[in-house]
XYZ file of C-alpha atoms in Angstrom:
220
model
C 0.000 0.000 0.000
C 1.526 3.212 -1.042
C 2.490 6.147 1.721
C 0.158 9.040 1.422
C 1.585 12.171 0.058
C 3.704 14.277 2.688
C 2.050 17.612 1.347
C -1.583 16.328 1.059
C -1.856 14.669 4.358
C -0.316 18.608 5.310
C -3.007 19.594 2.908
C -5.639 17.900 4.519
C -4.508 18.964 8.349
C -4.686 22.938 7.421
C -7.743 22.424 5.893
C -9.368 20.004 8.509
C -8.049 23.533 11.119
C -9.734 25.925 9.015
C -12.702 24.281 9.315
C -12.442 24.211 13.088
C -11.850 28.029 13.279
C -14.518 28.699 10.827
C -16.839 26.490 13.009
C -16.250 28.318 15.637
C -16.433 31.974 14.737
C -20.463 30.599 13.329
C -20.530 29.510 17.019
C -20.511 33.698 17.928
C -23.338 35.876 17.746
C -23.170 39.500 16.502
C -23.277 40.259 20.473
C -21.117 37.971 21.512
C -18.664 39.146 18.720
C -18.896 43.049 19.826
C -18.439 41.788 23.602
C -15.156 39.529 22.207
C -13.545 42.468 20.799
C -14.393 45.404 23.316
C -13.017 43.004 26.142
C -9.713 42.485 24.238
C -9.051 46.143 23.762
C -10.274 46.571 27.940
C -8.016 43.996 28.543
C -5.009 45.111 26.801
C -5.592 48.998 28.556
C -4.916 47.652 31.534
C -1.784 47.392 31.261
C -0.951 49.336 27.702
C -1.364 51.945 25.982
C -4.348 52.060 22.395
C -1.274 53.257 20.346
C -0.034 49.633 20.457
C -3.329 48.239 19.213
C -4.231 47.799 15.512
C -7.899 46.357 13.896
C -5.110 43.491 12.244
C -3.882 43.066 16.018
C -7.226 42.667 17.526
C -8.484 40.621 14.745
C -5.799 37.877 15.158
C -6.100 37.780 19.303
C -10.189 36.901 19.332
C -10.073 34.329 15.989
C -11.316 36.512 13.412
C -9.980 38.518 10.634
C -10.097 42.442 10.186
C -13.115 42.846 7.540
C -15.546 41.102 9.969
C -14.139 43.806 12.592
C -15.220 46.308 9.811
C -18.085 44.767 9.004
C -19.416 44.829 12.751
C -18.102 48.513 13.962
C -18.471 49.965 10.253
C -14.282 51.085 11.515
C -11.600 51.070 13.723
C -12.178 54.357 14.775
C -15.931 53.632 15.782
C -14.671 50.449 17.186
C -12.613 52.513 19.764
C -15.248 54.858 20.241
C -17.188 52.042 21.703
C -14.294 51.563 23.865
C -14.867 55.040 25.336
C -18.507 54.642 25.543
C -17.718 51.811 27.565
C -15.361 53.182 29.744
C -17.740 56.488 30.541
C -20.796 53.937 31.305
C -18.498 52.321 34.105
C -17.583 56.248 35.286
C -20.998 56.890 35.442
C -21.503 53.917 37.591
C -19.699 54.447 40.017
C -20.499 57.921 40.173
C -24.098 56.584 40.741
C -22.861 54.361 43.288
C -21.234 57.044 44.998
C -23.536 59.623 44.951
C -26.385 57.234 47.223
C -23.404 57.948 50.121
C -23.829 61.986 49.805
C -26.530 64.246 51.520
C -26.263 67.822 49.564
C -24.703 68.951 46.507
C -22.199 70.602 47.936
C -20.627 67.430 48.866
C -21.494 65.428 45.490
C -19.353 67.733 43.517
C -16.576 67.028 46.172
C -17.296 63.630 45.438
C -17.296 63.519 41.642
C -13.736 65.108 41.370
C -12.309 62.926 43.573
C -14.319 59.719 41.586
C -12.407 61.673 38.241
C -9.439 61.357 39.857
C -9.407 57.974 41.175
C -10.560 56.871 38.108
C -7.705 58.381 35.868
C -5.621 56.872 38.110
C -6.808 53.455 38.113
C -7.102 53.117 34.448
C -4.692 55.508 32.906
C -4.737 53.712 29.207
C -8.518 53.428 28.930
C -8.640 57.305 30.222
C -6.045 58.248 28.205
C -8.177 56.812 24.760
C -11.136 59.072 25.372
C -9.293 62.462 25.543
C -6.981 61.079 22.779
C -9.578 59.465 20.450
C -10.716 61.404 17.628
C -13.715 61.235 14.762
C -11.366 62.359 12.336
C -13.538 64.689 11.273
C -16.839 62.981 11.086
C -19.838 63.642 13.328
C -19.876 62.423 16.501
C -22.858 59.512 16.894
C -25.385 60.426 19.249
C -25.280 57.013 21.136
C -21.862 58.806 22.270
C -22.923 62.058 22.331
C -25.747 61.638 24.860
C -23.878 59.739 27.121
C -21.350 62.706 27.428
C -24.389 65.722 28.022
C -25.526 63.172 30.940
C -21.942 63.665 32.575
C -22.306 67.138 32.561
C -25.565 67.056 32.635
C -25.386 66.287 36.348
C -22.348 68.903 37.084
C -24.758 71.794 35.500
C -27.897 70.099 37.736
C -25.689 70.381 41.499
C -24.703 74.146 40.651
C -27.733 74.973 39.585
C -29.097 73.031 42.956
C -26.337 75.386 44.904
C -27.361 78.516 43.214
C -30.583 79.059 42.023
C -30.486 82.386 40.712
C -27.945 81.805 37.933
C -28.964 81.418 34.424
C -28.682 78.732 32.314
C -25.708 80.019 30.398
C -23.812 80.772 33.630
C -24.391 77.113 35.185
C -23.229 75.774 31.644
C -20.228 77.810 32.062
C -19.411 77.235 35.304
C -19.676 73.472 35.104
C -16.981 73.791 32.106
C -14.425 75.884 34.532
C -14.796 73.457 37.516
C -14.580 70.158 34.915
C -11.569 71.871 33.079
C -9.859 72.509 36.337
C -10.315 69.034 37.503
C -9.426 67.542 34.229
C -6.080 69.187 34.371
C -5.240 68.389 37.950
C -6.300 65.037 36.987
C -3.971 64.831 34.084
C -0.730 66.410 35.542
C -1.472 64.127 38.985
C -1.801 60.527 36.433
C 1.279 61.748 34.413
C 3.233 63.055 37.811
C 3.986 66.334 35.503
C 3.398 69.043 38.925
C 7.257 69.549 38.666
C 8.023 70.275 42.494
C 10.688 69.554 44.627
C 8.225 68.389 47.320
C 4.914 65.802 47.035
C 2.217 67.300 45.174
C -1.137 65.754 46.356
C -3.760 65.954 43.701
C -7.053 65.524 45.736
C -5.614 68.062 47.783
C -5.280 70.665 44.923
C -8.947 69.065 43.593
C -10.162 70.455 46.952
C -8.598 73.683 46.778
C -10.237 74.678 43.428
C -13.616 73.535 44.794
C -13.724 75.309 47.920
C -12.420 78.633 46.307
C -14.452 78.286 43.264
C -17.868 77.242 44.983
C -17.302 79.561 47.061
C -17.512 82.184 44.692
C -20.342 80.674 42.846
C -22.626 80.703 45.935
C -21.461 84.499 46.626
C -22.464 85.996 43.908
């Protein structure tokens, strides 16, 4: 009986394996597909940074190749935009969470900073991707755009809870000044950028700006 050929019965092997994989990405809903891929880009921002993620990378690490990534986010970009989405629902979370331990708004907006901080700080990658993430141009989707007007939605609701009186416009402004001064204390306390000869405490420097600037705010 005559030995099989070397290269077919090699043949037959990659063949018999393609079949397996292909089995098995049939085996994933769309869902369970989206959930695959948003988990392996999570995953990998624990520990580093979006620049050293492709759609080709991604593709290869969950079993699937980049057009079906395509196919299901319509792009990369809008694939790490639900990245961000992702990462502002879990904010938002615990911002719920923590706001059930507060008793006036005072306090909340203490409370929120020091959330924005603490998260920053334990998930610099995933906060650094959604300052850093950009449409490139194209319109923002309003799946992503809503979820951002909640966030300061509730900043513009506790001024506007502190102080009455003010207009619209001014509580809309004055959420922007106390976010933008938190955001940057945020950023220079993740990337230890203060640049002092002596320990620079950022919740410290969080509480500063509030008590000066609500201050102010309730003043006036």
């Amino acid at each position: 009986m005559p030995f099989a050929d070397p290269t077919s019965r090699i043949s037959n092997i990659v063949h018999y394996l393609q079949q397996d994989v292909m089995a098995r990405r049939n085996d994933h809903s769309r869902e369970e597909l989206v959930e695959m891929t948003l988990r392996c880009v999570e995953e990998h921002l624990d520990t580093q940074p979006y620049h050293n993620l492709s759609l080709r990378k991604i593709a290869a690490q969950i079993g699937y190749v980049p057009s079906t990534l395509v196919n299901v986010f319509g792009s990369y970009n809008i694939l790490l935009l639900h990245v961000v989405a992702r990462t502002l629902d879990d904010l938002r979370s615990q911002a719920a969470q923590k706001l059930t331990e507060v008793t006036n708004s005072k306090q909340a907006l203490f409370t929120l900073a020091h959330l924005y901080l603490e998260f920053a700080s334990n998930n610099p990658y995933r906060w650094q991707l959604v300052f850093e993430h950009s449409m490139q141009g194209d319109k923002l989707p309003d799946w992503q755009n809503n979820r951002i007007q909640n966030m300061t939605g509730i900043l513009e609701s506790l001024l506007k809870q502190l102080s009455p009186s003010k207009t619209d416009e001014q509580v809309v402004e004055a959420s922007r000044v106390l976010w933008a001064g938190v955001h940057g204390i945020t950023l220079l306390a993740v990337d230890d950028k203060f640049f002092t000869s002596v320990p620079v405490n950022g919740a410290e420097l969080i509480d500063n700006l509030l008590t000066g600037y609500l201050r102010s705010w309730t003043d006036t």
